[in-house]
Amino acid sequence: GNSVTQMEGPVTLSEEAFLTINCTYTATGYPSLFWYVQYPGEGLQLLLKATKADDKGSNKGFEATYRKETTSFHLEKGSVQVSDSAVYFCALVPSLYSGGGADGLTFGKGTHLIIQP
Amino acid sequence: EPEVTQTPSHQVTQMGQEVILRCVPISNHLYFYWYRQILGQKVEFLVSFYNNEISEKSEIFDDQFSVERPDGSNFTLKIRSTKLEDSAMYFCASSEATVEQFFGPGTRLTVL
């Protein structure tokens, strides 16, 4: 079956540090990949996505590149801010072209990011 | 900007009672989903719904769960006889096609 593995936290960084949160996946075919963010007390917000190999998703200074050869979708940001403190979830959905249909997202366990001033 | 809404934000119930969690998906979306997140754990898929029927469901979605779209706008999750282990945050989501899912703010269910 499908699975997502991401580094567990908490990850604690100082403001303006470089961020990498690793995510690898197992899936058949060509899944679409996502990063969702959950701020304290809130629901899930889509941060970025990539739907095919070598695609780069980007939003709010965050980037992730779909690497099929390494089955990875690592999240990066060049300079983090205190406001980036949240839980980050990597997720996938099966390929639209292999009967993905209305399949649910498969999530990783989440990485709690803490940014200190 | 259109958004998914959920009510109530917090539901407290006694073990064995029935609960109904409500969601209003984004109006032009065709696919609807329920997920749950037990405190401190990952988000888990429960069920997806399309064209007025269940499309996919996980092992978690057993006979005590049911979903319904009663009036063309609401999408509900019913738990017939709640257990302590049903305590979790329940998220509704909807999507226009099948790639990007938009999540509601969640309903926190507490079973006593």
PDB file of C-alpha atoms in Angstrom:
ATOM      1  CA  GLY A   1       0.000   0.000   0.000  1.00  0.00           C
ATOM      2  CA  ASN A   2       0.901   3.674  -0.016  1.00  0.00           C
ATOM      3  CA  SER A   3       2.943   5.217   2.772  1.00  0.00           C
ATOM      4  CA  VAL A   4       4.714   8.440   3.655  1.00  0.00           C
ATOM      5  CA  THR A   5       7.695   8.726   5.969  1.00  0.00           C
ATOM      6  CA  GLN A   6       8.847  12.061   7.274  1.00  0.00           C
ATOM      7  CA  MET A   7      11.351  13.121   9.873  1.00  0.00           C
ATOM      8  CA  GLU A   8       9.855  13.376  13.285  1.00  0.00           C
ATOM      9  CA  GLY A   9      10.312  16.369  15.469  1.00  0.00           C
ATOM     10  CA  PRO A  10      10.260  18.551  17.132  1.00  0.00           C
ATOM     11  CA  VAL A  11      12.677  20.429  14.928  1.00  0.00           C
ATOM     12  CA  THR A  12      13.906  23.564  16.656  1.00  0.00           C
ATOM     13  CA  LEU A  13      15.651  26.299  14.679  1.00  0.00           C
ATOM     14  CA  SER A  14      16.598  29.894  15.162  1.00  0.00           C
ATOM     15  CA  GLU A  15      14.966  32.616  13.112  1.00  0.00           C
ATOM     16  CA  GLU A  16      16.550  33.046   9.649  1.00  0.00           C
ATOM     17  CA  ALA A  17      18.000  29.520   9.674  1.00  0.00           C
ATOM     18  CA  PHE A  18      17.712  27.187   6.676  1.00  0.00           C
ATOM     19  CA  LEU A  19      15.007  24.554   6.927  1.00  0.00           C
ATOM     20  CA  THR A  20      14.818  21.064   5.479  1.00  0.00           C
ATOM     21  CA  ILE A  21      12.109  18.571   6.425  1.00  0.00           C
ATOM     22  CA  ASN A  22      12.657  15.214   4.769  1.00  0.00           C
ATOM     23  CA  CYS A  23       9.820  13.245   3.229  1.00  0.00           C
ATOM     24  CA  THR A  24       9.970   9.959   1.333  1.00  0.00           C
ATOM     25  CA  TYR A  25       7.109   7.944  -0.023  1.00  0.00           C
ATOM     26  CA  THR A  26       6.090   4.510  -1.251  1.00  0.00           C
ATOM     27  CA  ALA A  27       3.420   4.317  -3.904  1.00  0.00           C
ATOM     28  CA  THR A  28       2.676   2.635  -7.199  1.00  0.00           C
ATOM     29  CA  GLY A  29       2.599   4.688 -10.349  1.00  0.00           C
ATOM     30  CA  TYR A  30       2.897   8.443 -10.226  1.00  0.00           C
ATOM     31  CA  PRO A  31       1.231   9.896  -7.137  1.00  0.00           C
ATOM     32  CA  SER A  32       0.632  13.586  -6.552  1.00  0.00           C
ATOM     33  CA  LEU A  33       2.550  14.949  -3.566  1.00  0.00           C
ATOM     34  CA  PHE A  34       1.622  17.632  -1.071  1.00  0.00           C
ATOM     35  CA  TRP A  35       2.796  19.523   1.964  1.00  0.00           C
ATOM     36  CA  TYR A  36       0.108  20.629   4.383  1.00  0.00           C
ATOM     37  CA  VAL A  37       0.652  22.921   7.372  1.00  0.00           C
ATOM     38  CA  GLN A  38      -1.307  22.953  10.624  1.00  0.00           C
ATOM     39  CA  TYR A  39      -0.925  26.020  12.826  1.00  0.00           C
ATOM     40  CA  PRO A  40      -1.760  25.689  16.534  1.00  0.00           C
ATOM     41  CA  GLY A  41      -5.487  25.203  17.049  1.00  0.00           C
ATOM     42  CA  GLU A  42      -6.278  25.304  13.338  1.00  0.00           C
ATOM     43  CA  GLY A  43      -7.077  22.898  10.530  1.00  0.00           C
ATOM     44  CA  LEU A  44      -4.938  21.777   7.618  1.00  0.00           C
ATOM     45  CA  GLN A  45      -3.870  24.226   4.955  1.00  0.00           C
ATOM     46  CA  LEU A  46      -2.332  23.218   1.666  1.00  0.00           C
ATOM     47  CA  LEU A  47       1.153  24.707   1.499  1.00  0.00           C
ATOM     48  CA  LEU A  48       2.336  23.390  -1.872  1.00  0.00           C
ATOM     49  CA  LYS A  49       1.939  20.523  -4.293  1.00  0.00           C
ATOM     50  CA  ALA A  50       3.574  18.722  -7.213  1.00  0.00           C
ATOM     51  CA  THR A  51       1.801  16.374  -9.575  1.00  0.00           C
ATOM     52  CA  LYS A  52       4.612  14.892 -11.665  1.00  0.00           C
ATOM     53  CA  ALA A  53       8.287  14.049 -11.516  1.00  0.00           C
ATOM     54  CA  ASP A  54      10.705  17.009 -11.368  1.00  0.00           C
ATOM     55  CA  ASP A  55       7.873  19.443 -10.635  1.00  0.00           C
ATOM     56  CA  LYS A  56       8.750  22.036  -8.008  1.00  0.00           C
ATOM     57  CA  GLY A  57       5.992  23.277  -5.752  1.00  0.00           C
ATOM     58  CA  SER A  58       6.501  26.612  -4.040  1.00  0.00           C
ATOM     59  CA  ASN A  59       4.576  28.953  -1.767  1.00  0.00           C
ATOM     60  CA  LYS A  60       5.416  31.527   0.931  1.00  0.00           C
ATOM     61  CA  GLY A  61       9.156  30.921   0.480  1.00  0.00           C
ATOM     62  CA  PHE A  62       8.792  27.143   0.889  1.00  0.00           C
ATOM     63  CA  GLU A  63       9.819  24.792  -1.911  1.00  0.00           C
ATOM     64  CA  ALA A  64       9.728  21.055  -2.561  1.00  0.00           C
ATOM     65  CA  THR A  65      10.784  19.106  -5.652  1.00  0.00           C
ATOM     66  CA  TYR A  66       9.189  15.821  -6.716  1.00  0.00           C
ATOM     67  CA  ARG A  67      12.096  13.388  -7.080  1.00  0.00           C
ATOM     68  CA  LYS A  68      10.922  10.095  -8.492  1.00  0.00           C
ATOM     69  CA  GLU A  69      14.383   8.533  -8.549  1.00  0.00           C
ATOM     70  CA  THR A  70      14.705   8.927  -4.794  1.00  0.00           C
ATOM     71  CA  THR A  71      10.930   8.847  -4.062  1.00  0.00           C
ATOM     72  CA  SER A  72      11.325  12.045  -2.076  1.00  0.00           C
ATOM     73  CA  PHE A  73       9.600  15.408  -1.644  1.00  0.00           C
ATOM     74  CA  HIS A  74      11.713  17.300   0.878  1.00  0.00           C
ATOM     75  CA  LEU A  75      10.447  20.659   2.130  1.00  0.00           C
ATOM     76  CA  GLU A  76      12.918  23.558   2.210  1.00  0.00           C
ATOM     77  CA  LYS A  77      12.937  27.219   3.146  1.00  0.00           C
ATOM     78  CA  GLY A  78      15.926  29.506   3.012  1.00  0.00           C
ATOM     79  CA  SER A  79      15.142  31.701   6.015  1.00  0.00           C
ATOM     80  CA  VAL A  80      12.501  30.694   8.534  1.00  0.00           C
ATOM     81  CA  GLN A  81      10.459  33.059  10.681  1.00  0.00           C
ATOM     82  CA  VAL A  82       8.823  32.624  14.074  1.00  0.00           C
ATOM     83  CA  SER A  83       5.457  32.619  12.277  1.00  0.00           C
ATOM     84  CA  ASP A  84       6.474  29.412  10.469  1.00  0.00           C
ATOM     85  CA  SER A  85       6.157  27.479  13.736  1.00  0.00           C
ATOM     86  CA  ALA A  86       3.586  24.781  13.022  1.00  0.00           C
ATOM     87  CA  VAL A  87       3.196  21.083  12.235  1.00  0.00           C
ATOM     88  CA  TYR A  88       4.036  20.144   8.658  1.00  0.00           C
ATOM     89  CA  PHE A  89       2.538  17.080   6.988  1.00  0.00           C
ATOM     90  CA  CYS A  90       3.762  15.426   3.815  1.00  0.00           C
ATOM     91  CA  ALA A  91       1.015  13.589   1.928  1.00  0.00           C
ATOM     92  CA  LEU A  92       0.263  11.787  -1.307  1.00  0.00           C
ATOM     93  CA  VAL A  93      -2.715  10.779  -3.367  1.00  0.00           C
ATOM     94  CA  PRO A  94      -2.524   8.043  -6.018  1.00  0.00           C
ATOM     95  CA  SER A  95      -2.163   8.953  -9.637  1.00  0.00           C
ATOM     96  CA  LEU A  96      -5.246  10.206 -11.401  1.00  0.00           C
ATOM     97  CA  TYR A  97      -4.333   7.871 -14.223  1.00  0.00           C
ATOM     98  CA  SER A  98      -4.182   4.661 -12.215  1.00  0.00           C
ATOM     99  CA  GLY A  99      -7.696   4.820 -10.849  1.00  0.00           C
ATOM    100  CA  GLY A 100      -6.896   7.351  -8.123  1.00  0.00           C
ATOM    101  CA  GLY A 101     -10.433   8.620  -8.324  1.00  0.00           C
ATOM    102  CA  ALA A 102     -11.614   9.701  -4.917  1.00  0.00           C
ATOM    103  CA  ASP A 103      -8.806   8.063  -2.960  1.00  0.00           C
ATOM    104  CA  GLY A 104      -7.993   9.769   0.275  1.00  0.00           C
ATOM    105  CA  LEU A 105      -4.696  11.372   1.070  1.00  0.00           C
ATOM    106  CA  THR A 106      -2.072   9.297   2.831  1.00  0.00           C
ATOM    107  CA  PHE A 107      -0.287  11.443   5.391  1.00  0.00           C
ATOM    108  CA  GLY A 108       3.029  11.201   7.162  1.00  0.00           C
ATOM    109  CA  LYS A 109       3.127  11.532  10.939  1.00  0.00           C
ATOM    110  CA  GLY A 110       3.877  15.237  10.820  1.00  0.00           C
ATOM    111  CA  THR A 111       6.904  17.277  11.836  1.00  0.00           C
ATOM    112  CA  HIS A 112       6.537  19.858  14.580  1.00  0.00           C
ATOM    113  CA  LEU A 113       8.660  22.882  13.704  1.00  0.00           C
ATOM    114  CA  ILE A 114       9.583  25.388  16.400  1.00  0.00           C
ATOM    115  CA  ILE A 115      11.295  28.636  15.406  1.00  0.00           C
ATOM    116  CA  GLN A 116      12.946  30.596  18.182  1.00  0.00           C
ATOM    117  CA  PRO A 117      13.547  34.358  17.910  1.00  0.00           C
TER     118      PRO A 117
ATOM    119  CA  GLU B   1     -12.448  32.945  -0.997  1.00  0.00           C
ATOM    120  CA  PRO B   2     -14.701  29.876  -0.727  1.00  0.00           C
ATOM    121  CA  GLU B   3     -13.958  27.571   2.167  1.00  0.00           C
ATOM    122  CA  VAL B   4     -15.115  24.359   3.784  1.00  0.00           C
ATOM    123  CA  THR B   5     -17.023  24.901   7.017  1.00  0.00           C
ATOM    124  CA  GLN B   6     -17.731  22.441   9.819  1.00  0.00           C
ATOM    125  CA  THR B   7     -20.094  22.435  12.779  1.00  0.00           C
ATOM    126  CA  PRO B   8     -19.897  22.159  15.678  1.00  0.00           C
ATOM    127  CA  SER B   9     -16.317  23.137  16.451  1.00  0.00           C
ATOM    128  CA  HIS B  10     -16.404  20.993  19.597  1.00  0.00           C
ATOM    129  CA  GLN B  11     -18.780  18.152  20.480  1.00  0.00           C
ATOM    130  CA  VAL B  12     -18.845  16.398  23.817  1.00  0.00           C
ATOM    131  CA  THR B  13     -20.836  13.176  24.112  1.00  0.00           C
ATOM    132  CA  GLN B  14     -21.288  10.183  26.354  1.00  0.00           C
ATOM    133  CA  MET B  15     -20.009   6.780  25.318  1.00  0.00           C
ATOM    134  CA  GLY B  16     -22.680   4.867  23.396  1.00  0.00           C
ATOM    135  CA  GLN B  17     -24.433   7.981  22.107  1.00  0.00           C
ATOM    136  CA  GLU B  18     -24.883   8.842  18.442  1.00  0.00           C
ATOM    137  CA  VAL B  19     -23.226  11.933  17.031  1.00  0.00           C
ATOM    138  CA  ILE B  20     -23.554  13.701  13.705  1.00  0.00           C
ATOM    139  CA  LEU B  21     -20.769  15.915  12.470  1.00  0.00           C
ATOM    140  CA  ARG B  22     -21.679  18.400   9.774  1.00  0.00           C
ATOM    141  CA  CYS B  23     -19.741  19.897   6.901  1.00  0.00           C
ATOM    142  CA  VAL B  24     -20.544  22.317   4.112  1.00  0.00           C
ATOM    143  CA  PRO B  25     -18.114  21.664   1.247  1.00  0.00           C
ATOM    144  CA  ILE B  26     -17.124  24.263  -1.330  1.00  0.00           C
ATOM    145  CA  SER B  27     -20.130  24.670  -3.585  1.00  0.00           C
ATOM    146  CA  ASN B  28     -18.792  23.512  -6.968  1.00  0.00           C
ATOM    147  CA  HIS B  29     -16.779  20.606  -5.584  1.00  0.00           C
ATOM    148  CA  LEU B  30     -17.736  17.051  -6.460  1.00  0.00           C
ATOM    149  CA  TYR B  31     -15.659  14.901  -4.103  1.00  0.00           C
ATOM    150  CA  PHE B  32     -16.047  14.899  -0.341  1.00  0.00           C
ATOM    151  CA  TYR B  33     -13.926  13.310   2.350  1.00  0.00           C
ATOM    152  CA  TRP B  34     -13.720  12.704   6.074  1.00  0.00           C
ATOM    153  CA  TYR B  35     -10.463  12.314   7.965  1.00  0.00           C
ATOM    154  CA  ARG B  36      -9.665  12.010  11.642  1.00  0.00           C
ATOM    155  CA  GLN B  37      -6.678  12.958  13.743  1.00  0.00           C
ATOM    156  CA  ILE B  38      -6.299  11.422  17.166  1.00  0.00           C
ATOM    157  CA  LEU B  39      -4.447  13.820  19.448  1.00  0.00           C
ATOM    158  CA  GLY B  40      -0.746  13.867  18.637  1.00  0.00           C
ATOM    159  CA  GLN B  41      -1.048  11.386  15.794  1.00  0.00           C
ATOM    160  CA  LYS B  42      -1.199  11.602  12.041  1.00  0.00           C
ATOM    161  CA  VAL B  43      -4.219  12.447   9.972  1.00  0.00           C
ATOM    162  CA  GLU B  44      -6.034   9.309   8.788  1.00  0.00           C
ATOM    163  CA  PHE B  45      -8.402   8.914   5.856  1.00  0.00           C
ATOM    164  CA  LEU B  46     -11.861   7.601   6.707  1.00  0.00           C
ATOM    165  CA  VAL B  47     -14.042   7.815   3.602  1.00  0.00           C
ATOM    166  CA  SER B  48     -14.590   9.544   0.282  1.00  0.00           C
ATOM    167  CA  PHE B  49     -17.926  10.288  -1.361  1.00  0.00           C
ATOM    168  CA  TYR B  50     -18.804  11.032  -4.973  1.00  0.00           C
ATOM    169  CA  ASN B  51     -22.024  11.077  -6.955  1.00  0.00           C
ATOM    170  CA  ASN B  52     -24.074  10.338  -3.830  1.00  0.00           C
ATOM    171  CA  GLU B  53     -22.240   7.210  -2.863  1.00  0.00           C
ATOM    172  CA  ILE B  54     -19.140   6.085  -1.022  1.00  0.00           C
ATOM    173  CA  SER B  55     -16.149   5.817  -3.351  1.00  0.00           C
ATOM    174  CA  GLU B  56     -13.455   4.575  -1.009  1.00  0.00           C
ATOM    175  CA  LYS B  57     -13.249   3.806   2.680  1.00  0.00           C
ATOM    176  CA  SER B  58     -10.494   2.802   5.053  1.00  0.00           C
ATOM    177  CA  GLU B  59     -10.389   0.004   7.590  1.00  0.00           C
ATOM    178  CA  ILE B  60     -11.302   2.532  10.259  1.00  0.00           C
ATOM    179  CA  PHE B  61     -14.657   3.236   8.599  1.00  0.00           C
ATOM    180  CA  ASP B  62     -16.591   0.292   9.996  1.00  0.00           C
ATOM    181  CA  ASP B  63     -20.323  -0.289  10.414  1.00  0.00           C
ATOM    182  CA  GLN B  64     -20.658   2.280  13.179  1.00  0.00           C
ATOM    183  CA  PHE B  65     -19.833   5.064  10.721  1.00  0.00           C
ATOM    184  CA  SER B  66     -22.030   6.389   7.930  1.00  0.00           C
ATOM    185  CA  VAL B  67     -21.997   9.401   5.634  1.00  0.00           C
ATOM    186  CA  GLU B  68     -24.749  11.260   3.899  1.00  0.00           C
ATOM    187  CA  ARG B  69     -25.356  14.259   1.709  1.00  0.00           C
ATOM    188  CA  PRO B  70     -28.914  14.973   2.813  1.00  0.00           C
ATOM    189  CA  ASP B  71     -29.724  18.175   0.973  1.00  0.00           C
ATOM    190  CA  GLY B  72     -27.190  18.917  -1.749  1.00  0.00           C
ATOM    191  CA  SER B  73     -25.088  21.226   0.401  1.00  0.00           C
ATOM    192  CA  ASN B  74     -24.366  19.497   3.710  1.00  0.00           C
ATOM    193  CA  PHE B  75     -22.164  16.437   4.081  1.00  0.00           C
ATOM    194  CA  THR B  76     -22.477  14.564   7.361  1.00  0.00           C
ATOM    195  CA  LEU B  77     -20.584  11.901   9.269  1.00  0.00           C
ATOM    196  CA  LYS B  78     -22.611   9.860  11.745  1.00  0.00           C
ATOM    197  CA  ILE B  79     -21.117   7.718  14.462  1.00  0.00           C
ATOM    198  CA  ARG B  80     -23.870   5.432  15.750  1.00  0.00           C
ATOM    199  CA  SER B  81     -22.535   4.353  19.119  1.00  0.00           C
ATOM    200  CA  THR B  82     -19.487   6.325  20.162  1.00  0.00           C
ATOM    201  CA  LYS B  83     -16.525   4.747  21.939  1.00  0.00           C
ATOM    202  CA  LEU B  84     -13.809   6.387  23.977  1.00  0.00           C
ATOM    203  CA  GLU B  85     -11.351   5.764  21.148  1.00  0.00           C
ATOM    204  CA  ASP B  86     -13.483   7.816  18.762  1.00  0.00           C
ATOM    205  CA  SER B  87     -12.266  10.950  20.532  1.00  0.00           C
ATOM    206  CA  ALA B  88     -10.365  12.855  17.866  1.00  0.00           C
ATOM    207  CA  MET B  89     -10.421  15.852  15.583  1.00  0.00           C
ATOM    208  CA  TYR B  90     -12.543  15.114  12.519  1.00  0.00           C
ATOM    209  CA  PHE B  91     -11.774  16.984   9.327  1.00  0.00           C
ATOM    210  CA  CYS B  92     -14.000  17.314   6.300  1.00  0.00           C
ATOM    211  CA  ALA B  93     -12.455  18.051   2.907  1.00  0.00           C
ATOM    212  CA  SER B  94     -13.686  18.607  -0.617  1.00  0.00           C
ATOM    213  CA  SER B  95     -12.140  18.745  -4.060  1.00  0.00           C
ATOM    214  CA  GLU B  96     -13.187  19.873  -7.501  1.00  0.00           C
ATOM    215  CA  ALA B  97     -11.296  17.158  -9.354  1.00  0.00           C
ATOM    216  CA  THR B  98      -9.230  14.610  -7.523  1.00  0.00           C
ATOM    217  CA  VAL B  99      -5.944  16.305  -6.759  1.00  0.00           C
ATOM    218  CA  GLU B 100      -6.167  19.290  -4.426  1.00  0.00           C
ATOM    219  CA  GLN B 101      -8.317  18.756  -1.347  1.00  0.00           C
ATOM    220  CA  PHE B 102      -9.460  21.701   0.752  1.00  0.00           C
ATOM    221  CA  PHE B 103      -9.917  21.063   4.457  1.00  0.00           C
ATOM    222  CA  GLY B 104     -12.331  22.498   6.962  1.00  0.00           C
ATOM    223  CA  PRO B 105     -11.254  23.686  10.428  1.00  0.00           C
ATOM    224  CA  GLY B 106     -12.303  20.438  12.075  1.00  0.00           C
ATOM    225  CA  THR B 107     -14.669  19.269  14.798  1.00  0.00           C
ATOM    226  CA  ARG B 108     -13.124  18.143  18.047  1.00  0.00           C
ATOM    227  CA  LEU B 109     -15.095  15.148  19.338  1.00  0.00           C
ATOM    228  CA  THR B 110     -14.703  14.231  22.976  1.00  0.00           C
ATOM    229  CA  VAL B 111     -16.278  10.977  24.154  1.00  0.00           C
ATOM    230  CA  LEU B 112     -16.652  10.631  27.916  1.00  0.00           C
TER     231      LEU B 112
END
